[in-house]
Coordinates of C-alpha atoms (C1' of nucleotides) in Angstrom, one line a residue:
Chain A
X12 CA 15.4 44.9 -18.3
X13 CA 12.0 43.4 -17.6
X14 CA 11.4 39.9 -16.3
X15 CA 10.3 38.6 -19.6
X16 CA 13.6 40.0 -21.1
X17 CA 15.4 38.0 -18.5
X18 CA 13.4 34.9 -19.4
X19 CA 14.0 35.2 -23.1
X20 CA 17.7 35.8 -22.4
X21 CA 17.9 32.5 -20.5
X22 CA 15.9 30.5 -22.9
X23 CA 18.1 28.4 -25.2
X24 CA 15.8 28.6 -28.1
X25 CA 16.0 32.4 -28.2
X26 CA 19.7 32.6 -28.9
X27 CA 19.5 32.5 -32.7
X28 CA 16.3 34.3 -33.2
X29 CA 16.2 37.5 -35.2
X30 CA 15.2 40.7 -33.4
X31 CA 11.7 40.6 -35.0
X32 CA 11.2 37.0 -33.8
X33 CA 12.4 38.0 -30.4
X34 CA 9.9 40.7 -30.1
X35 CA 7.1 38.4 -31.1
X36 CA 8.3 35.8 -28.5
X37 CA 8.5 38.4 -25.8
X38 CA 4.9 39.4 -26.4
X39 CA 3.7 35.8 -26.0
X40 CA 5.5 35.1 -22.8
X41 CA 3.9 35.0 -19.3
X42 CA 5.6 34.2 -16.0
X43 CA 4.1 32.3 -13.2
X44 CA 5.1 31.0 -9.8
X45 CA 3.8 27.5 -8.9
X46 CA 4.0 26.8 -5.2
X47 CA 5.4 23.5 -3.9
X48 CA 3.0 20.6 -4.4
X49 CA 0.8 22.5 -6.8
X50 CA -0.4 21.0 -10.1
X51 CA 1.1 22.7 -13.1
X52 CA -1.0 20.8 -15.6
X53 CA -3.3 17.8 -15.6
X54 CA -3.9 14.9 -17.8
X55 CA -6.5 15.4 -20.4
X56 CA -6.2 19.2 -20.3
X57 CA -6.2 20.8 -23.8
X58 CA -3.0 22.4 -24.7
X59 CA -2.7 26.1 -23.7
X60 CA 1.0 26.9 -23.5
X61 CA 4.5 25.7 -24.1
X62 CA 6.2 25.8 -20.7
X63 CA 9.7 26.5 -19.6
X64 CA 11.3 26.0 -16.2
X65 CA 13.2 29.1 -15.2
X66 CA 13.8 27.9 -11.7
X67 CA 12.7 25.1 -9.5
X68 CA 11.8 21.4 -10.0
X69 CA 8.9 19.7 -11.6
X70 CA 7.8 16.1 -11.8
X71 CA 6.3 14.8 -15.0
X72 CA 4.1 11.7 -14.6
X73 CA 3.3 10.3 -17.9
X74 CA 0.8 7.6 -18.5
X75 CA 0.8 5.1 -21.3
X76 CA -1.9 5.1 -24.0
X77 CA -4.2 2.7 -22.1
X78 CA -3.7 4.6 -18.9
X79 CA -1.6 1.8 -17.5
X80 CA 1.9 2.2 -16.3
X81 CA 3.1 5.6 -15.2
X82 CA 6.7 6.7 -15.5
X83 CA 8.3 9.7 -14.1
X84 CA 10.8 12.3 -15.2
X85 CA 12.2 15.4 -13.6
X86 CA 12.2 18.9 -15.2
X87 CA 14.5 21.5 -13.9
X88 CA 15.9 24.9 -14.9
X89 CA 16.4 25.4 -18.6
X90 CA 13.9 22.7 -19.7
X91 CA 11.0 23.4 -22.0
X92 CA 8.1 21.0 -22.5
X93 CA 4.7 20.5 -24.0
X94 CA 5.7 20.8 -27.7
X95 CA 4.4 17.4 -28.4
X96 CA 0.9 18.2 -27.4
X97 CA 0.9 21.6 -29.2
X98 CA 2.2 20.3 -32.5
X99 CA -0.3 17.4 -32.6
X100 CA -3.0 19.6 -31.1
X101 CA -4.0 16.9 -28.7
X102 CA -4.7 16.8 -25.0
X103 CA -1.9 16.3 -22.5
X104 CA -0.9 12.8 -21.8
X105 CA 0.9 13.6 -18.6
X106 CA 0.5 15.4 -15.3
X107 CA 3.0 17.9 -14.0
X108 CA 3.5 18.7 -10.4
X109 CA 5.8 21.2 -8.7
X110 CA 8.2 19.4 -6.3
X111 CA 9.3 22.7 -5.0
X112 CA 8.2 26.3 -5.6
X113 CA 9.1 27.0 -9.2
X114 CA 9.2 29.9 -11.6
X115 CA 7.6 28.9 -14.9
X116 CA 7.5 30.7 -18.2
X117 CA 4.5 30.2 -20.5
X118 CA 4.6 30.8 -24.3
X119 CA 1.1 30.9 -25.7
X120 CA 0.1 28.5 -28.4
X121 CA -0.4 31.1 -31.1
X122 CA 3.1 32.6 -30.6
X123 CA 4.6 29.1 -30.5
X124 CA 3.0 28.2 -33.8
X125 CA 4.0 31.5 -35.3
X126 CA 7.6 30.9 -34.3
X127 CA 7.5 27.3 -35.5
X128 CA 6.3 28.4 -38.9
X129 CA 8.3 31.5 -39.3
X130 CA 11.6 31.1 -37.5
X131 CA 14.1 28.6 -38.9
X132 CA 16.2 28.9 -35.8
X133 CA 13.2 28.0 -33.6
X134 CA 12.2 25.0 -35.8
X135 CA 15.8 23.7 -35.7
X136 CA 15.7 23.9 -31.9
X137 CA 12.4 22.0 -31.8
X138 CA 13.6 19.2 -34.1
X139 CA 16.7 18.8 -31.9
X140 CA 14.6 18.6 -28.8
X141 CA 12.0 16.2 -30.2
X142 CA 14.7 13.9 -31.4
X143 CA 16.3 13.9 -28.0
X144 CA 13.0 13.0 -26.4
X145 CA 12.4 10.1 -28.9
X146 CA 15.7 8.6 -27.6
X147 CA 14.3 8.8 -24.1
X148 CA 11.1 7.0 -24.9
X149 CA 13.1 4.2 -26.3
X150 CA 15.2 4.0 -23.2
X151 CA 12.1 4.2 -21.1
X152 CA 10.8 0.9 -22.4
X153 CA 13.6 -0.8 -20.6
X154 CA 13.3 1.4 -17.6
X155 CA 9.8 0.2 -16.7
X156 CA 10.9 -3.3 -16.5
X157 CA 11.7 -3.3 -12.9
X158 CA 15.4 -2.5 -12.9
X159 CA 17.2 -2.3 -9.6
X160 CA 16.7 0.7 -7.6
X161 CA 20.3 1.9 -7.9
X162 CA 19.9 1.8 -11.7
X163 CA 16.6 3.7 -11.6
X164 CA 18.1 6.4 -9.4
X165 CA 21.1 6.6 -11.7
X166 CA 19.0 7.0 -14.8
X167 CA 16.8 9.6 -13.1
X168 CA 19.9 11.6 -12.4
X169 CA 21.3 11.1 -15.9
X170 CA 18.1 12.5 -17.4
X171 CA 18.5 15.7 -15.4
X172 CA 22.0 16.1 -16.8
X173 CA 21.0 15.9 -20.4
X174 CA 22.8 18.6 -22.3
X175 CA 20.3 19.0 -25.1
X176 CA 17.3 19.4 -22.8
X177 CA 19.1 21.4 -20.2
X178 CA 21.8 23.3 -22.0
X179 CA 23.2 25.1 -19.0
X180 CA 23.4 22.2 -16.6
X181 CA 26.7 21.6 -14.9
X182 CA 27.9 18.6 -13.0
X183 CA 26.5 19.7 -9.7
X184 CA 22.8 19.4 -9.1
X185 CA 21.0 21.1 -6.3
X186 CA 18.5 18.5 -5.4
X187 CA 17.7 16.8 -2.2
X188 CA 17.6 13.0 -1.7
X189 CA 13.9 13.3 -1.0
X190 CA 13.3 15.0 -4.4
X191 CA 15.4 12.4 -6.2
X192 CA 13.3 9.7 -4.5
X193 CA 10.1 11.3 -5.7
X194 CA 11.4 11.5 -9.2
X195 CA 12.7 7.9 -9.3
X196 CA 9.7 6.5 -7.5
X197 CA 11.5 5.1 -4.5
X198 CA 11.6 6.1 -0.9
X199 CA 14.1 8.5 0.5
X200 CA 16.0 5.8 2.4
X201 CA 16.3 3.7 -0.7
X202 CA 17.5 6.8 -2.5
X203 CA 20.1 7.3 0.2
X204 CA 21.3 3.7 -0.3
X205 CA 21.4 4.0 -4.0
X206 CA 23.3 7.2 -3.9
X207 CA 25.9 5.6 -1.6
X208 CA 26.3 2.8 -4.2
X209 CA 26.7 5.3 -7.0
X210 CA 29.2 7.2 -4.9
X211 CA 31.2 4.0 -4.2
X212 CA 31.4 3.4 -7.9
X213 CA 32.8 6.9 -8.4
X214 CA 29.8 8.1 -10.4
X215 CA 28.8 10.9 -8.1
X216 CA 29.8 12.7 -4.9
X217 CA 27.1 13.2 -2.3
X218 CA 26.8 16.7 -0.8
X219 CA 24.5 18.4 1.6
X220 CA 21.4 19.3 -0.4
X221 CA 22.7 18.0 -3.7
X222 CA 25.2 15.9 -5.6
X223 CA 28.0 16.4 -8.0
X224 CA 28.3 14.0 -11.0
X225 CA 31.8 12.8 -11.5
X226 CA 31.1 10.3 -14.3
X227 CA 28.0 11.0 -16.3
X228 CA 28.6 8.2 -18.8
X229 CA 28.8 5.7 -15.9
X230 CA 25.5 7.1 -14.5
X231 CA 23.8 6.5 -17.8
X232 CA 25.0 2.9 -18.3
X233 CA 25.4 1.5 -14.8
X234 CA 23.3 -1.6 -14.0
X235 CA 23.5 -2.9 -10.5
Chain B
dA19 C1' 10.8 7.1 13.1
dC20 C1' 14.7 9.0 15.3
dA21 C1' 19.3 11.0 16.0
dT22 C1' 22.8 13.7 13.8
dT23 C1' 24.7 17.3 11.2
dA24 C1' 24.5 21.2 7.9
dA25 C1' 22.6 25.4 6.6
dA26 C1' 19.7 29.4 7.1
dT27 C1' 17.8 32.9 9.9
dT28 C1' 17.4 35.8 13.8
dC29 C1' 19.0 38.8 17.1
dG30 C1' 21.9 41.6 20.1
dA31 C1' 25.6 44.4 20.2
Chain C
dT15 C1' 27.4 44.3 10.0
dC16 C1' 29.4 40.5 12.6
dG17 C1' 28.9 36.3 14.8
dA18 C1' 26.7 33.6 18.4
dA19 C1' 22.3 31.5 19.3
dT20 C1' 18.3 29.4 17.6
dT21 C1' 15.4 27.3 14.1
dT22 C1' 14.7 24.7 10.1
dA23 C1' 16.1 21.4 6.6
dA24 C1' 18.6 17.4 5.0
dT25 C1' 20.9 13.2 5.9
dG26 C1' 22.1 8.5 7.7
dT27 C1' 20.6 4.5 9.9

DNA sequence: ACATTAAATTCGA
DNA sequence: TCGAATTTAATGT
């Protein structure tokens, strides 16, 4: 078992591929380690690869068309991103930073396009993922209108729990309060207060170095 | 920014 | 390899 075999094994989109498609995918995969605080990709960079988080935590800072407001999102194990840029063949509209040292898999553009055009299972996966993201963009419109901090933190956590984007995610997240703060765009102490509120409402349980979500639906819908 | 507590690591037997 | 001692990391205020 090589490392790329491992990677393929863990990737959701590989599950229904034919053996031939799997071989092709394996040949297009590269693994990289991004150290904490390093830049994974920059705004304006032409597309090079589709990326998957094997392990770690990334922060995606996306900027609106006019370069105005920025919004954040987290990316953790199991998540794949960049398909929007590759399909439209445009430059990246967001910047990605490693919040902690992370193992990232890269699938080169050529292989990605080959799979997209030749593998029904792969295309099906992509449609599902793109559709899911569309829903997020709609939710984001509301998000940017200064909601309360507790709500922002709640939504940040809810996004990390998304079953479509992170198929293997369970109710317990290994993420520090500092990291949650970076993702939600609030300070650590505000994060701490927000988490306490969420815990008081029974939405989560605070643990050392992480949280467990008790009521995901409440997390998604709560407004302070 | 500081004090407290939890976890991870080191080290001696 | 066990656990006590020390260091590092995360939390709460």
